[in-house]
XYZ file of N, CA and C in Angstrom:
324
model
N 0.974 -1.126 0.028
C -0.102 0.026 -0.007
C 1.016 1.408 -0.109
N 0.181 2.184 -0.654
C 0.917 3.611 -0.674
C 1.015 4.306 0.675
N 1.881 5.135 0.905
C 1.792 5.827 2.567
C 0.460 6.382 2.756
N -0.072 6.898 1.684
C -1.399 7.736 2.016
C -2.432 6.503 2.512
N -2.297 5.487 1.992
C -3.476 4.489 2.346
C -3.233 3.669 3.658
N -1.708 3.607 3.919
C -1.606 3.059 5.303
C -1.864 4.199 6.326
N -1.733 5.462 6.117
C -2.331 6.422 6.985
C -3.764 6.453 7.136
N -4.388 6.184 6.183
C -5.805 6.111 6.327
C -6.117 5.013 7.147
N -5.496 3.830 6.977
C -5.951 2.769 7.814
C -5.585 3.058 9.167
N -4.592 3.535 9.378
C -4.258 3.785 10.832
C -5.336 4.703 11.398
N -5.509 5.785 10.713
C -6.529 6.827 11.099
C -7.718 5.872 11.464
N -8.492 4.942 10.438
C -9.420 4.326 10.756
C -9.366 3.698 11.937
N -8.163 2.693 12.179
C -8.162 1.782 13.477
C -8.343 2.650 14.469
N -7.607 3.809 14.618
C -7.448 4.505 15.994
C -8.830 5.390 16.259
N -9.796 5.260 15.126
C -10.888 6.503 15.152
C -10.480 7.816 15.171
N -9.638 8.088 14.428
C -9.021 9.692 13.960
C -9.630 10.162 12.658
N -10.016 11.658 12.793
C -10.325 12.112 11.668
C -9.129 12.124 10.454
N -7.927 11.954 10.938
C -6.887 12.137 10.078
C -5.622 11.561 10.770
N -4.438 11.484 9.928
C -3.161 10.997 10.456
C -2.151 11.887 9.490
N -1.065 12.202 10.174
C 0.013 12.929 9.500
C 1.251 11.931 9.475
N 1.708 11.938 8.331
C 2.822 11.019 7.620
C 3.767 11.908 7.074
N 5.049 11.681 7.168
C 6.090 12.388 6.725
C 7.486 11.450 6.077
N 8.154 12.215 5.505
C 9.313 11.567 4.533
C 10.619 12.512 4.437
N 11.637 12.100 5.048
C 12.972 12.745 4.970
C 13.560 12.394 3.606
N 13.576 13.564 2.719
C 14.273 13.275 1.438
C 15.718 13.494 1.306
N 16.319 14.553 2.213
C 17.448 14.834 2.250
C 17.982 15.270 3.684
N 18.978 14.556 4.074
C 19.627 15.119 5.543
C 20.968 14.871 5.497
N 21.858 16.157 5.133
C 23.093 16.224 4.859
C 23.700 17.229 5.981
N 24.475 16.541 6.926
C 25.100 17.297 7.977
C 26.290 18.222 7.363
N 26.363 19.221 8.218
C 27.568 20.330 7.640
C 28.989 19.844 8.053
N 29.834 19.911 7.306
C 31.150 19.475 7.255
C 31.978 20.865 7.425
N 32.804 20.861 8.448
C 33.571 21.986 8.793
C 33.067 22.632 10.255
N 33.175 23.907 10.280
C 32.897 24.721 11.801
C 31.727 25.512 11.160
N 31.181 26.292 12.510
C 30.174 27.303 12.125
C 30.711 28.405 11.332
N 31.984 28.742 11.139
C 32.384 29.442 10.152
C 32.876 29.019 8.844
N 32.955 28.020 8.403
C 33.199 27.604 7.243
C 33.059 26.025 6.932
N 33.140 25.663 5.394
C 33.147 24.228 5.244
C 31.971 24.116 4.360
N 31.359 22.975 4.313
C 30.303 22.473 3.563
C 29.247 22.754 4.215
N 28.292 23.223 3.608
C 26.665 23.533 4.282
C 25.969 22.449 4.514
N 25.159 22.503 5.414
C 24.125 21.351 5.900
C 22.951 21.646 4.759
N 22.198 20.289 4.479
C 21.135 20.518 3.531
C 19.863 19.642 4.247
N 18.842 19.947 4.198
C 17.589 19.265 4.672
C 16.470 19.209 3.786
N 15.573 18.258 3.665
C 14.458 18.402 2.833
C 13.687 17.050 3.346
N 12.220 17.850 3.728
C 11.312 16.734 3.901
C 9.951 17.073 3.504
N 9.056 16.172 3.721
C 7.488 16.443 3.279
C 6.773 15.823 4.383
N 5.508 16.668 4.505
C 4.481 16.167 5.554
C 3.065 16.129 4.932
N 2.419 15.156 5.420
C 0.870 15.235 4.605
C 0.150 14.898 5.849
N -1.043 15.552 5.585
C -2.426 15.291 6.743
C -3.251 14.479 5.804
N -3.501 13.134 5.996
C -4.405 12.277 5.185
C -5.772 11.925 6.209
N -6.713 11.999 5.457
C -7.976 11.892 6.047
C -8.278 10.266 6.081
N -9.089 9.966 7.070
C -9.342 8.364 7.122
C -10.093 7.635 5.823
N -10.409 8.654 5.114
C -10.895 8.125 3.705
C -9.529 7.807 2.718
N -8.409 8.359 2.918
C -7.319 8.570 2.230
C -7.056 9.919 1.393
N -7.863 10.727 1.667
C -7.744 12.249 1.112
C -6.614 12.832 1.703
N -5.761 13.342 0.747
C -4.732 14.173 1.166
C -5.316 15.679 1.611
N -5.300 16.018 2.829
C -6.089 17.302 3.254
C -5.163 18.452 3.317
N -3.795 18.161 3.380
C -2.967 19.240 3.256
C -1.346 18.411 2.998
N -0.673 19.117 2.351
C 0.643 18.959 2.288
C 1.659 19.976 2.160
N 2.862 19.639 2.923
C 3.749 20.646 2.974
C 5.263 20.006 2.758
N 6.290 20.977 2.353
C 7.424 20.562 2.251
C 8.357 21.563 2.640
N 9.599 20.985 2.692
C 10.646 22.256 3.048
C 12.099 21.411 2.453
N 12.757 22.428 1.828
C 14.151 21.983 1.380
C 15.033 23.476 1.680
N 16.280 23.071 2.108
C 16.892 24.172 2.438
C 18.542 23.646 2.448
N 19.315 24.194 1.752
C 20.827 24.123 1.783
C 21.432 25.449 2.058
N 22.036 25.703 3.241
C 22.109 27.069 3.509
C 23.261 27.326 2.784
N 23.362 29.006 2.320
C 24.166 29.497 1.526
C 24.927 30.415 2.005
N 26.112 30.588 1.681
C 27.043 31.684 2.213
C 26.418 33.045 2.174
N 26.890 33.927 2.990
C 26.501 35.217 3.255
C 26.551 35.877 1.891
N 27.474 35.831 0.943
C 27.469 36.453 -0.447
C 26.176 36.083 -1.210
N 25.498 35.135 -0.910
C 24.452 34.674 -1.745
C 23.066 34.640 -0.921
N 22.959 34.875 0.317
C 21.897 34.914 1.111
C 22.074 35.819 2.463
N 21.971 37.025 2.248
C 22.322 37.957 3.086
C 21.376 37.605 4.438
N 20.037 37.814 3.942
C 18.796 37.541 4.876
C 19.026 36.320 5.877
N 19.076 35.131 5.121
C 19.572 33.767 5.972
C 20.455 33.737 6.817
N 21.590 34.453 6.241
C 22.985 34.628 7.174
C 22.562 35.352 8.438
N 21.952 36.533 8.130
C 21.498 37.546 9.293
C 20.638 36.750 10.176
N 19.667 36.096 9.556
C 18.904 35.195 10.583
C 19.325 34.208 11.583
N 20.453 33.627 11.120
C 21.403 32.627 11.643
C 22.569 33.038 12.430
N 22.708 34.453 12.510
C 23.734 34.761 13.275
C 25.126 34.652 12.472
N 24.888 34.840 11.047
C 26.310 34.646 10.301
C 27.155 33.543 10.589
N 26.505 32.433 10.927
C 27.496 31.205 10.986
C 26.599 29.993 10.261
N 27.519 28.978 9.703
C 26.704 27.873 9.167
C 25.989 26.965 10.434
N 24.787 26.715 10.079
C 24.048 25.863 11.200
C 24.413 24.199 11.005
N 23.759 23.408 11.843
C 23.835 22.135 11.798
C 22.622 21.705 10.866
N 22.429 20.506 10.465
C 21.185 19.905 9.937
C 20.048 19.956 10.683
N 20.254 19.487 12.032
C 19.096 19.628 13.028
C 18.676 21.081 13.246
N 19.555 21.940 13.186
C 18.924 23.520 13.289
C 18.341 23.842 11.897
N 18.603 23.338 10.604
C 17.588 23.621 9.703
C 16.340 22.774 9.729
N 16.257 21.733 10.335
C 15.093 20.765 10.404
C 14.159 21.645 11.462
N 14.546 22.304 12.542
C 13.912 23.051 13.427
C 13.466 24.491 12.546
N 14.043 24.957 11.764
C 13.812 26.103 10.976
C 12.444 25.783 10.063
N 12.622 24.473 9.470
C 11.734 23.922 8.636
C 10.562 23.256 9.192
N 10.436 22.908 10.285
C 9.390 22.449 10.990
C 8.484 23.659 11.597
N 9.073 24.729 11.939
C 8.543 25.837 12.397
C 7.872 26.685 11.150
N 8.348 26.591 10.168
C 8.055 27.247 8.728
C 6.687 26.350 8.272
N 6.866 25.310 8.626
C 5.692 24.270 8.149
C 4.356 24.531 8.943
N 4.797 24.632 10.163
C 3.729 24.723 11.265
C 2.983 26.140 10.980
N 3.861 26.861 10.608
C 3.368 28.302 10.488
C 2.337 28.471 9.128
N 2.659 27.401 8.204
C 1.546 27.405 7.023
C 0.381 26.389 7.265
N 0.327 25.692 8.079
C -0.623 24.653 8.461
C -2.074 25.439 8.484
N -2.866 24.967 7.876
C -4.042 25.547 7.643
C -4.990 25.196 8.706
N -4.678 24.285 9.654
C -6.028 23.787 10.641
C -5.602 24.127 12.090
N -6.558 24.366 12.817
C -6.090 24.602 14.133
C -5.848 26.162 14.336
N -5.720 26.462 15.840
C -5.547 27.647 15.971
C -3.915 27.921 15.903
N -3.678 29.139 15.381
C -2.306 29.584 15.361
C -1.577 29.949 16.757
N -0.383 29.396 17.010
C 0.347 29.602 17.993
C 0.719 31.245 18.025
N 1.137 31.740 19.153
C 1.781 33.269 19.101
C 3.098 33.085 19.647
N 3.775 33.469 18.475
C 5.525 33.253 18.819
C 5.921 34.802 19.202
């Protein structure tokens, strides 16, 4: 069965309206220090699947950190250092949570 069908079956068995599934596409750790080296990259997707198998929402995130000369805004946001893959995952999950169209929005 495809992942969406498995998620729908789980939702049905647990009497849920929907289930969330995810898939990691890229997870490359930074090589070198915070000040230089090869940058980290992450990519993942998340889907909300109803109990009938309908995809209610899908979000994805991909980022490979760029040097200051290519991404001044991102460099500023991250303190002008190269971050780890885990830190990029945190940025990505926050971004997807902010775009999630269901439920109450949290105040940050």
